[in-house]
Structures are given as C-alpha cells and as structure tokens.
C-alpha cells in the first residue's frame, strides 16, 4: 500500500526528538528543565510547575553518537558548567521526572545524592586536536547505537537469519551503527501456509517504548513520486533529480503525521530499493575537507541546502587528481560523490575501480541459507560462476544450481544451468563444425562448395532445389560445340 510511505522507514530522522535535559543546580538543589543557552552562556531553564503547554524545551537526539557530539558542544558553551548536573530524560515525562527528582533531592542524604552520579551525563572529551571531520571517515567514527544482545534474534530466525549469517554477510557493523545494511539480504518469511522469499535491506530502529525492532526495506519497482510524501508534493524537477541522481537537491518542510511538527529535511531515493528516505536538515554534517579540498563557508552552505557542489582538483587515495560533484545523501546520511556522463574516461575508470573494490568486499558468504566454502567464496567474489548444492526450496526439497556475483549491481545471479562461456571460449559441436568452417573461417566443404548462400545451422548438404542446381551445374563437363 502507498500509505507505507507516509511514515518513513527511517523514523528516527523525522519523528520529533523524544529526549530532553533536566538540570540539578548543585548549589541550590533546584531541579529545572532546560530550554537552551543564551548568548552570554547562561543556562535558560524553567521550573516544572511553571512550564506552559506550548513552551519548547531543548530537544536532543537519543542516538549515541549524535547526542554525545551535541552535549559536548552544549557543555562547552555554558558559562559555569560545573554548577550543574544534567540528566537526559524522555521529553514526554520530563515534568513528572523533574518533580520526582526534586522530591528525592529534598529528602536525600549526602550519600544518596552521591548515587545520582550514576545517572548524570557528562561530555566526551576529544584529546585529539586534529580535525577529523573529513570526507574519508563519514561512517568510521560513528559510535555503535545498538549492541548484538539488543536485537530480537527470535524475529531474525523467522526470516532465516542469525548473528553468524549476518556477520558473514558483512551486515552486522552497519546494523549496530544504526544504518541500513549495505547490500540486499535474502530472507524467508514462513507464514505456515505460505512461504515467501525476497531480498531486503535491514535496519534496527528504537520504538517509543525503547524496544529495538527489526525493519525490512523491500524492493519497490519505482519510487512513489506522484503522491505526497510527508506533506510534500514533488515538482517535476524534484522527480527528475530523484530518478537521475537519487537526491532531490533541496531542503523542504515535511510534516510529521503523528505530531504535525514541521521539519526542514532533505529527501533521497534508496538506490537499492527505490524507497524514499527523509533526513532532518539540522542533523546534516558537512565535512571541512573533501579529498584535499578545504571547503569555504559558501560551499558548505550549498551542501547544507541539499544542492550539488562541483569540486575540481581533488586527490584520490592513489595520489591522482580528479574532479567530481558531491552532494548530501539522506539515505547514507553523509556527503557522497556523484559521477556523471560528462566526466573524462579516466575519472570514470577510477570511480568504477573504487566501486568494484568496494562491492567485491560485499559479496555475501551465504546464499539462500547455504554457506560457501572458502575456495568457492574466493571464486564467487571474484565474479566467477560457482556450483552450489544442498539448497532447499519452500517445500523442503533440495535443489542445486550456479551462482555468479555481479560486481556492478552487487547482486547474485542464479541459474539452474551453467551459464554459457564466453564466445571466444565456446567450441562448436560436431553438427556446427561445417557451418563454422565455411561461414567464419573461409574453408571449403566439397558437398556445398558451389552453393552461393551462407550455410545454415548444421548444414552439410544442399537443402533445396536451387542449391542442388548450383552444385550440379559445375559438376557437368563443358564440351566444345561441334560444327
């Protein structure tokens, strides 16, 4: 149903941040809720009993890495940060939690107050002065949002998956960092009376109750661009950009269907599934440097607005110069390279090599529940065709076939019969030898040497009266005419 797009498959990007800060002044023992910081570095706060319904508290993302970065910056901006103890709580329970904490503090002994330090949040200090905000580490520095034990493995088993399989598919790292899997994952859904097999991308998402849920991102034939998406109606230019580059190319106001909150966001198309993904503009991170090019404020602003930016003179890992367009991708959540048809052949070759190297590493070790042997896997990820047996269909019967890893699409091609070899390696059968020798190699077949037409498949003799007459005319001796 198209309604599935109304709530995006990446709800953590668009739903309102559900956490806020409450603060305890260690000198006055007063518990308050945080609204922000003014220009002088003073903490803006409000008492729980004085908070108005429409009064906005500071909102913080609950993701581990994003929150840590936010709070470290927040803490440094305070004029007197050591005067306060901060606690992260649910936005919806903030008033009740603040009141409960105040009651606790009012009657707690010094020893009991000391126990609050177990719940206090502190900033993370970065001891490395070097600016690490570059294009090369857009995901490497991301902290893990989830732990393996938080995953609902019983649900995973219903899809024919377990931790070992996901690790062999190189899928666990992306999942634990809060991203979708880099490649499509084959799953089996067993409904008792029906069994369905499909390829999906997986992600882990935290629900309103704090429970970690497994989300499936199925393949769509095409993105739904004719319907509104979170209140946004796509223009012709939007549709063109999403189809061609995968990124819409601008920031638009989206509406959260649950809260009616207006959220400036960028939109991209998942190139593997054609799913539309939105990402809050306030969470966009733009690097200071991209492949040796220091970005100025104008260039950063261009990327923050979701627009493409063309850069010249970048340096590849091999030390070679290249030019390319970069743009923020809502699905990947970082600035990506966009290579187009106007690039030089050398640039395209470099990009293709990079893609080939990356996709070769993503070749799955497990195919339809069958783990490949080490020798098989080496050939498979190199793009060679390998034979696999012991596969099981929906009715429990075994079958076998041949698989080939397509490096360009990162997909696995399956065939019950061994795919044809390259034409240069193909050898003609006995039936085709005459045809190949005469038509392709310029050789002569005595039985058909005077036939003017090219020989048909398997032909070794004249096949009609016209060809018989052609062959017969030459056979008759030419005598001199007697006078």
Coordinates of C-alpha atoms in Angstrom, one line a residue:
X1 CA 0.0 0.0 0.0
X2 CA 1.2 3.5 -0.8
X3 CA 0.4 4.6 2.8
X4 CA 3.5 2.8 3.9
X5 CA 5.5 5.8 2.7
X6 CA 3.6 8.2 4.9
X7 CA 5.7 7.1 7.9
X8 CA 9.2 6.8 6.5
X9 CA 11.2 3.6 7.1
X10 CA 13.8 5.8 8.8
X11 CA 11.5 7.2 11.5
X12 CA 14.4 8.3 13.7
X13 CA 15.2 11.0 11.2
X14 CA 11.8 12.6 11.1
X15 CA 9.9 11.9 14.3
X16 CA 10.4 14.6 17.0
X17 CA 13.3 14.0 19.3
X18 CA 11.8 12.3 22.4
X19 CA 14.6 13.2 24.8
X20 CA 15.3 16.4 26.7
X21 CA 17.5 17.6 29.5
X22 CA 16.7 18.3 33.2
X23 CA 19.3 20.0 35.4
X24 CA 20.1 20.0 39.1
X25 CA 21.8 23.1 40.4
X26 CA 24.3 21.6 42.9
X27 CA 24.4 24.9 45.0
X28 CA 20.6 25.4 45.3
X29 CA 19.4 21.8 44.9
X30 CA 16.8 23.2 42.5
X31 CA 15.7 20.8 39.7
X32 CA 14.6 22.5 36.4
X33 CA 14.1 21.7 32.8
X34 CA 16.4 23.1 30.1
X35 CA 15.3 25.4 27.3
X36 CA 18.7 26.3 25.9
X37 CA 21.7 28.7 26.3
X38 CA 21.6 32.4 25.8
X39 CA 24.3 34.5 24.1
X40 CA 26.2 35.1 27.3
X41 CA 26.4 31.4 28.0
X42 CA 23.8 31.4 30.7
X43 CA 21.5 28.3 31.0
X44 CA 17.9 29.0 30.1
X45 CA 15.6 26.9 32.3
X46 CA 12.1 26.6 33.5
X47 CA 10.6 25.1 36.7
X48 CA 8.4 22.0 36.1
X49 CA 5.3 23.7 37.7
X50 CA 5.8 26.8 35.6
X51 CA 6.2 25.2 32.2
X52 CA 3.4 26.1 29.7
X53 CA 2.0 23.6 27.3
X54 CA 3.3 25.4 24.2
X55 CA 6.7 26.1 25.8
X56 CA 9.5 24.4 23.9
X57 CA 12.2 22.5 25.8
X58 CA 15.6 21.8 24.3
X59 CA 15.3 18.6 22.2
X60 CA 18.2 16.2 21.9
X61 CA 18.6 13.2 19.6
X62 CA 18.7 9.9 21.6
X63 CA 21.3 8.4 19.2
X64 CA 24.5 7.8 21.0
X65 CA 26.9 9.4 18.6
X66 CA 24.8 12.5 17.8
X67 CA 23.9 13.1 21.4
X68 CA 27.5 12.9 22.5
X69 CA 28.5 15.5 20.0
X70 CA 25.6 17.7 20.9
X71 CA 26.1 17.6 24.6
X72 CA 29.9 18.2 24.4
X73 CA 29.2 21.4 22.4
X74 CA 26.4 22.4 24.7
X75 CA 28.6 21.9 27.8
X76 CA 31.4 24.0 26.4
X77 CA 29.1 26.9 25.7
X78 CA 28.0 27.2 29.3
X79 CA 29.5 30.0 31.4
X80 CA 29.5 27.9 34.6
X81 CA 29.0 24.2 33.6
X82 CA 30.4 22.7 36.8
X83 CA 27.5 24.3 38.7
X84 CA 25.0 21.8 37.3
X85 CA 24.3 18.1 37.0
X86 CA 22.5 17.1 33.8
X87 CA 20.2 14.2 33.2
X88 CA 18.7 13.0 29.9
X89 CA 15.0 12.1 30.1
X90 CA 12.0 11.4 27.9
X91 CA 10.5 14.7 26.7
X92 CA 7.0 13.5 27.4
X93 CA 7.8 12.5 31.0
X94 CA 10.1 15.5 31.7
X95 CA 7.8 17.3 34.1
X96 CA 7.0 14.2 36.2
X97 CA 10.6 13.2 36.2
X98 CA 11.7 16.6 37.3
X99 CA 9.2 16.7 40.1
X100 CA 10.2 13.2 41.3
X101 CA 13.8 14.1 41.2
X102 CA 13.1 17.3 43.2
X103 CA 11.4 15.2 45.9
X104 CA 14.3 12.8 46.0
X105 CA 16.9 15.6 46.4
X106 CA 14.9 17.4 49.1
X107 CA 15.0 14.4 51.4
X108 CA 18.1 12.6 50.3
X109 CA 21.2 12.3 52.4
X110 CA 24.6 13.3 51.1
X111 CA 25.4 9.6 50.4
X112 CA 22.1 9.2 48.5
X113 CA 22.8 12.3 46.4
X114 CA 26.1 10.8 45.5
X115 CA 24.3 7.9 43.8
X116 CA 22.8 10.4 41.3
X117 CA 26.2 10.5 39.6
X118 CA 25.4 7.1 38.2
X119 CA 22.7 8.7 36.1
X120 CA 24.4 12.0 35.3
X121 CA 25.5 12.6 31.8
X122 CA 29.0 14.0 31.1
X123 CA 30.6 15.4 28.0
X124 CA 33.0 13.3 26.0
X125 CA 36.4 15.0 25.7
X126 CA 38.3 14.6 22.4
X127 CA 42.1 14.6 23.2
X128 CA 43.0 14.6 19.5
X129 CA 43.3 18.2 18.4
X130 CA 43.4 17.3 14.7
X131 CA 40.2 18.0 12.9
X132 CA 38.7 14.6 12.0
X133 CA 35.7 16.0 10.2
X134 CA 36.7 14.9 6.7
X135 CA 35.0 13.0 3.8
X136 CA 37.1 9.9 4.4
X137 CA 35.6 9.0 7.7
X138 CA 31.9 9.7 7.3
X139 CA 31.0 6.4 9.0
X140 CA 34.2 5.1 10.6
X141 CA 33.8 7.5 13.5
X142 CA 30.2 6.7 14.1
X143 CA 29.6 5.1 17.5
X144 CA 27.5 1.9 17.8
X145 CA 23.9 2.7 18.6
X146 CA 23.0 -0.9 19.3
X147 CA 24.5 -4.0 20.8
X148 CA 24.0 -7.5 19.5
X149 CA 22.1 -8.6 22.6
X150 CA 19.5 -5.9 21.9
X151 CA 18.5 -7.5 18.6
X152 CA 15.3 -9.6 18.6
X153 CA 17.0 -12.8 17.3
X154 CA 13.8 -14.7 17.6
X155 CA 12.3 -12.5 14.9
X156 CA 15.5 -12.7 12.9
X157 CA 15.2 -16.5 13.0
X158 CA 11.7 -16.2 11.4
X159 CA 13.5 -14.6 8.5
X160 CA 16.1 -17.4 8.3
X161 CA 18.8 -15.2 9.8
X162 CA 21.1 -15.3 12.8
X163 CA 24.1 -13.4 14.1
X164 CA 26.6 -15.7 12.4
X165 CA 25.0 -15.4 9.0
X166 CA 24.8 -11.6 9.2
X167 CA 28.4 -11.4 10.2
X168 CA 29.5 -13.5 7.2
X169 CA 27.4 -11.2 5.0
X170 CA 29.3 -8.2 6.5
X171 CA 25.9 -6.8 7.6
X172 CA 26.3 -6.5 11.4
X173 CA 28.5 -3.4 11.5
X174 CA 26.1 -1.2 9.6
X175 CA 23.1 -2.5 11.7
X176 CA 24.8 -1.8 15.0
X177 CA 25.8 1.7 13.9
X178 CA 22.1 2.4 13.1
X179 CA 22.3 2.2 9.3
X180 CA 20.6 0.0 6.8
X181 CA 22.6 -3.0 5.5
X182 CA 24.9 -2.0 2.7
X183 CA 23.6 -4.8 0.5
X184 CA 20.3 -6.7 -0.1
X185 CA 19.8 -9.6 2.3
X186 CA 17.9 -12.7 1.2
X187 CA 15.2 -13.6 3.7
X188 CA 12.5 -16.3 4.0
X189 CA 9.1 -15.4 5.6
X190 CA 7.3 -18.5 6.7
X191 CA 3.6 -17.9 7.4
X192 CA 2.8 -21.6 7.9
X193 CA 0.5 -21.9 4.9
X194 CA 2.7 -19.8 2.7
X195 CA 6.5 -19.2 2.4
X196 CA 7.9 -16.1 0.7
X197 CA 11.5 -15.5 -0.3
X198 CA 12.7 -11.9 -1.0
X199 CA 15.7 -9.6 -0.9
X200 CA 15.5 -6.7 1.5
X201 CA 17.7 -4.2 3.3
X202 CA 17.5 -4.5 7.1
X203 CA 17.8 -1.8 9.8
X204 CA 17.3 -1.6 13.6
X205 CA 15.1 1.1 15.0
X206 CA 14.1 2.0 18.5
X207 CA 10.4 2.2 19.2
X208 CA 8.6 4.6 21.6
X209 CA 8.9 2.0 24.4
X210 CA 12.7 1.7 23.9
X211 CA 12.5 -1.8 22.4
X212 CA 14.8 -2.4 19.4
X213 CA 12.8 -3.6 16.3
X214 CA 13.9 -5.1 13.1
X215 CA 12.7 -3.3 10.0
X216 CA 12.5 -4.7 6.5
X217 CA 13.1 -2.4 3.5
X218 CA 11.7 -4.2 0.5
X219 CA 12.4 -3.5 -3.2
X220 CA 9.9 -1.2 -5.0
X221 CA 9.6 -1.2 -8.8
X222 CA 9.9 2.5 -8.7
X223 CA 9.7 5.3 -6.1
X224 CA 6.2 6.8 -5.5
X225 CA 6.8 10.3 -6.8
X226 CA 3.2 11.2 -7.8
X227 CA 1.9 11.0 -4.3
X228 CA 2.6 13.5 -1.5
X229 CA 5.4 12.4 0.8
X230 CA 5.0 13.6 4.4
X231 CA 3.1 16.6 3.1
X232 CA 5.4 17.4 0.2
X233 CA 4.3 17.3 -3.4
X234 CA 7.2 16.6 -5.7
X235 CA 7.8 19.0 -8.6
X236 CA 8.9 17.9 -12.0
X237 CA 12.4 19.0 -11.1
X238 CA 12.3 17.0 -7.8
X239 CA 11.2 13.9 -9.7
X240 CA 14.0 14.3 -12.3
X241 CA 16.6 14.7 -9.6
X242 CA 15.5 11.8 -7.6
X243 CA 15.4 9.5 -10.6
X244 CA 18.7 10.6 -12.0
X245 CA 21.0 11.3 -9.0
X246 CA 19.0 9.8 -6.1
X247 CA 18.9 13.1 -4.3
X248 CA 16.1 15.7 -4.5
X249 CA 18.6 18.6 -4.3
X250 CA 16.9 21.0 -1.8
X251 CA 15.6 21.3 1.7
X252 CA 11.8 21.3 2.1
X253 CA 9.4 21.4 5.0
X254 CA 7.9 18.0 5.9
X255 CA 5.1 17.3 8.3
X256 CA 5.3 14.6 10.9
X257 CA 1.9 12.8 10.6
X258 CA 1.8 12.0 14.3
X259 CA 2.6 15.4 15.8
X260 CA 2.0 17.8 12.8
X261 CA 5.5 19.1 13.5
X262 CA 7.1 20.9 10.5
X263 CA 10.6 19.6 9.9
X264 CA 13.0 21.0 7.3
X265 CA 14.5 18.0 5.7
X266 CA 16.3 16.6 2.6
X267 CA 15.0 13.6 0.6
X268 CA 16.8 10.9 -1.2
X269 CA 16.0 7.7 -3.0
X270 CA 17.4 4.4 -1.8
X271 CA 19.1 3.2 -5.0
X272 CA 18.8 -0.5 -4.0
X273 CA 15.1 -0.5 -3.0
X274 CA 13.7 2.8 -4.5
X275 CA 12.4 3.7 -1.1
X276 CA 12.1 7.4 -0.3
X277 CA 14.1 8.5 2.8
X278 CA 14.0 11.8 4.6
X279 CA 16.6 13.2 6.9
X280 CA 16.4 16.2 9.2
X281 CA 18.4 19.2 7.9
X282 CA 19.5 20.1 11.4
X283 CA 21.4 16.7 11.6
X284 CA 23.3 17.1 8.4
X285 CA 27.1 17.0 8.9
X286 CA 29.2 18.7 6.3
X287 CA 33.0 17.9 6.3
X288 CA 35.6 20.6 6.4
X289 CA 37.7 18.9 3.8
X290 CA 36.9 16.6 0.9
X291 CA 39.8 14.7 -0.7
X292 CA 42.3 17.5 -0.1
X293 CA 39.9 20.4 -0.9
X294 CA 39.1 22.7 2.1
X295 CA 35.5 23.9 1.8
X296 CA 34.7 27.5 2.4
X297 CA 31.5 28.7 4.1
X298 CA 29.7 29.2 0.7
X299 CA 30.5 25.7 -0.4
X300 CA 29.3 24.3 3.0
X301 CA 26.1 26.2 2.8
X302 CA 25.5 24.9 -0.7
X303 CA 25.7 21.3 0.7
X304 CA 23.6 22.2 3.7
X305 CA 20.9 23.3 1.4
X306 CA 20.9 19.9 -0.3
X307 CA 22.3 21.2 -3.6
X308 CA 25.1 19.5 -5.6
X309 CA 28.6 21.0 -5.5
X310 CA 31.2 20.6 -8.2
X311 CA 34.8 20.3 -6.9
X312 CA 38.0 20.3 -9.0
X313 CA 41.4 19.2 -8.1
X314 CA 40.6 16.5 -5.5
X315 CA 43.2 13.9 -4.8
X316 CA 42.4 10.2 -4.8
X317 CA 44.0 7.6 -2.4
X318 CA 46.4 6.8 -5.2
X319 CA 47.5 10.4 -5.4
X320 CA 45.8 11.1 -8.7
X321 CA 43.8 14.3 -9.3
X322 CA 40.1 14.1 -10.2
X323 CA 37.0 16.3 -10.4
X324 CA 33.5 15.3 -9.3
X325 CA 30.2 16.5 -8.0
X326 CA 29.4 15.9 -4.3
X327 CA 26.0 16.1 -2.5
X328 CA 24.4 15.1 0.8
X329 CA 22.5 11.8 0.6
X330 CA 19.7 11.4 3.1
X331 CA 19.8 7.6 2.8
X332 CA 23.5 7.4 3.5
X333 CA 23.5 10.4 5.9
X334 CA 26.7 11.8 4.5
X335 CA 28.1 13.7 1.5
X336 CA 28.6 11.4 -1.4
X337 CA 30.3 11.5 -4.8
X338 CA 28.1 11.8 -7.9
X339 CA 29.9 10.7 -11.0
X340 CA 28.1 11.6 -14.3
X341 CA 28.5 11.0 -18.0
X342 CA 30.4 14.3 -18.5
X343 CA 33.5 13.1 -16.7
X344 CA 36.6 12.1 -18.5
X345 CA 37.1 8.4 -19.2
X346 CA 40.0 8.4 -16.7
X347 CA 37.7 9.7 -13.9
X348 CA 35.0 7.2 -14.7
X349 CA 37.6 4.4 -14.7
X350 CA 38.9 5.5 -11.3
X351 CA 35.3 5.5 -9.9
X352 CA 34.5 2.2 -11.4
X353 CA 37.6 0.7 -9.9
X354 CA 36.6 2.1 -6.5
X355 CA 33.1 0.7 -6.8
X356 CA 34.5 -2.7 -8.0
X357 CA 36.8 -2.9 -5.0
X358 CA 34.0 -2.0 -2.5
X359 CA 31.4 -4.3 -3.9
X360 CA 33.8 -7.2 -4.1
X361 CA 34.1 -7.0 -0.4
X362 CA 30.3 -7.0 0.0
X363 CA 29.8 -10.4 -1.8
X364 CA 27.7 -12.5 0.6
X365 CA 29.3 -15.6 2.1
X366 CA 25.9 -17.2 2.4
X367 CA 23.4 -17.8 -0.4
X368 CA 19.9 -18.8 0.4
X369 CA 21.0 -20.3 3.7
X370 CA 23.9 -22.2 2.2
X371 CA 27.4 -21.1 3.3
X372 CA 30.0 -21.1 0.6
X373 CA 33.3 -22.9 1.2
X374 CA 36.5 -20.8 1.2
X375 CA 37.5 -21.9 -2.3
X376 CA 34.0 -21.3 -3.6
X377 CA 33.8 -17.9 -2.0
X378 CA 37.1 -16.7 -3.4
X379 CA 35.9 -17.5 -6.9
X380 CA 32.5 -16.2 -6.3
X381 CA 33.6 -12.7 -5.0
X382 CA 36.0 -12.5 -8.0
X383 CA 33.0 -12.7 -10.3
X384 CA 33.4 -16.4 -11.4
X385 CA 30.5 -18.8 -11.6
X386 CA 30.4 -21.4 -8.9
X387 CA 28.3 -24.5 -8.4
X388 CA 26.2 -24.8 -5.2
X389 CA 24.2 -27.8 -4.0
X390 CA 22.1 -28.5 -0.9
X391 CA 19.7 -25.6 -1.4
X392 CA 16.2 -26.0 -0.1
X393 CA 13.0 -24.8 -1.7
X394 CA 9.8 -23.7 0.0
X395 CA 8.5 -27.2 0.2
X396 CA 11.7 -28.5 1.8
X397 CA 13.1 -30.2 -1.3
X398 CA 16.7 -29.8 -2.2
X399 CA 18.0 -28.4 -5.4
X400 CA 21.2 -27.1 -6.9
X401 CA 22.5 -24.6 -9.5
X402 CA 25.1 -22.0 -10.4
X403 CA 25.6 -18.5 -8.9
X404 CA 27.6 -15.5 -10.2
X405 CA 28.3 -12.3 -8.2
X406 CA 27.6 -9.2 -10.4
X407 CA 30.1 -6.6 -9.2
X408 CA 28.3 -3.7 -10.9
X409 CA 24.9 -4.3 -9.2
X410 CA 26.1 -6.1 -6.1
X411 CA 23.5 -8.8 -6.8
X412 CA 23.8 -12.6 -7.1
X413 CA 22.6 -14.1 -10.3
X414 CA 21.3 -17.7 -10.1
X415 CA 20.8 -20.2 -12.9
X416 CA 19.8 -23.9 -12.8
X417 CA 22.1 -24.5 -15.8
X418 CA 25.7 -23.4 -16.1
X419 CA 25.8 -20.0 -17.9
X420 CA 27.3 -20.0 -21.4
X421 CA 31.0 -19.5 -21.6
X422 CA 32.5 -16.5 -23.4
X423 CA 32.1 -16.7 -27.2
X424 CA 35.8 -16.8 -27.6
X425 CA 36.0 -19.9 -25.4
X426 CA 33.0 -21.6 -26.9
X427 CA 33.7 -24.7 -29.1
X428 CA 31.3 -25.7 -31.9
X429 CA 29.7 -29.1 -31.7
X430 CA 30.2 -31.7 -34.5
X431 CA 26.9 -30.6 -36.1
X432 CA 28.1 -27.0 -36.2
X433 CA 31.7 -27.6 -37.4
X434 CA 30.9 -27.4 -41.1
X435 CA 28.8 -24.3 -40.7
X436 CA 31.5 -22.5 -38.7
X437 CA 34.4 -23.6 -41.0
X438 CA 32.7 -22.4 -44.2
X439 CA 30.9 -19.3 -42.9
X440 CA 33.5 -17.9 -40.5
X441 CA 36.9 -19.5 -41.4
X442 CA 36.7 -19.4 -45.2
X443 CA 37.2 -23.1 -45.7
X444 CA 35.5 -25.3 -48.3
X445 CA 33.1 -28.2 -48.0
X446 CA 33.1 -30.4 -51.1
X447 CA 29.4 -31.1 -50.9
X448 CA 28.4 -27.4 -50.8
X449 CA 31.4 -25.6 -52.3
X450 CA 29.4 -24.1 -55.1
X451 CA 26.4 -23.0 -53.0
X452 CA 26.3 -19.2 -53.1
X453 CA 24.3 -18.7 -49.9
X454 CA 25.8 -18.9 -46.4
X455 CA 25.3 -22.4 -44.8
X456 CA 22.5 -22.8 -42.3
X457 CA 23.0 -24.3 -38.8
X458 CA 24.1 -27.9 -39.0
X459 CA 24.0 -27.8 -42.9
X460 CA 26.4 -30.1 -44.7
X461 CA 24.5 -30.7 -48.0
X462 CA 22.4 -28.6 -50.3
X463 CA 19.0 -28.1 -48.7
X464 CA 16.8 -27.1 -51.7
X465 CA 16.5 -27.5 -55.5
X466 CA 18.1 -24.1 -56.2
X467 CA 21.3 -25.1 -54.2
X468 CA 21.3 -28.6 -55.9
X469 CA 21.2 -26.9 -59.3
X470 CA 24.0 -24.6 -58.4
X471 CA 26.2 -27.5 -57.3
X472 CA 25.1 -29.7 -60.3
X473 CA 26.0 -27.1 -63.0
X474 CA 29.6 -27.0 -62.0
X475 CA 29.8 -30.8 -61.9
X476 CA 28.7 -31.2 -65.7
X477 CA 31.7 -31.1 -68.1
X478 CA 31.8 -28.3 -70.6
X479 CA 32.3 -29.8 -74.1
X480 CA 33.2 -27.9 -77.3
X481 CA 30.3 -27.2 -79.7
X482 CA 30.8 -29.3 -82.9
X483 CA 30.4 -27.6 -86.2

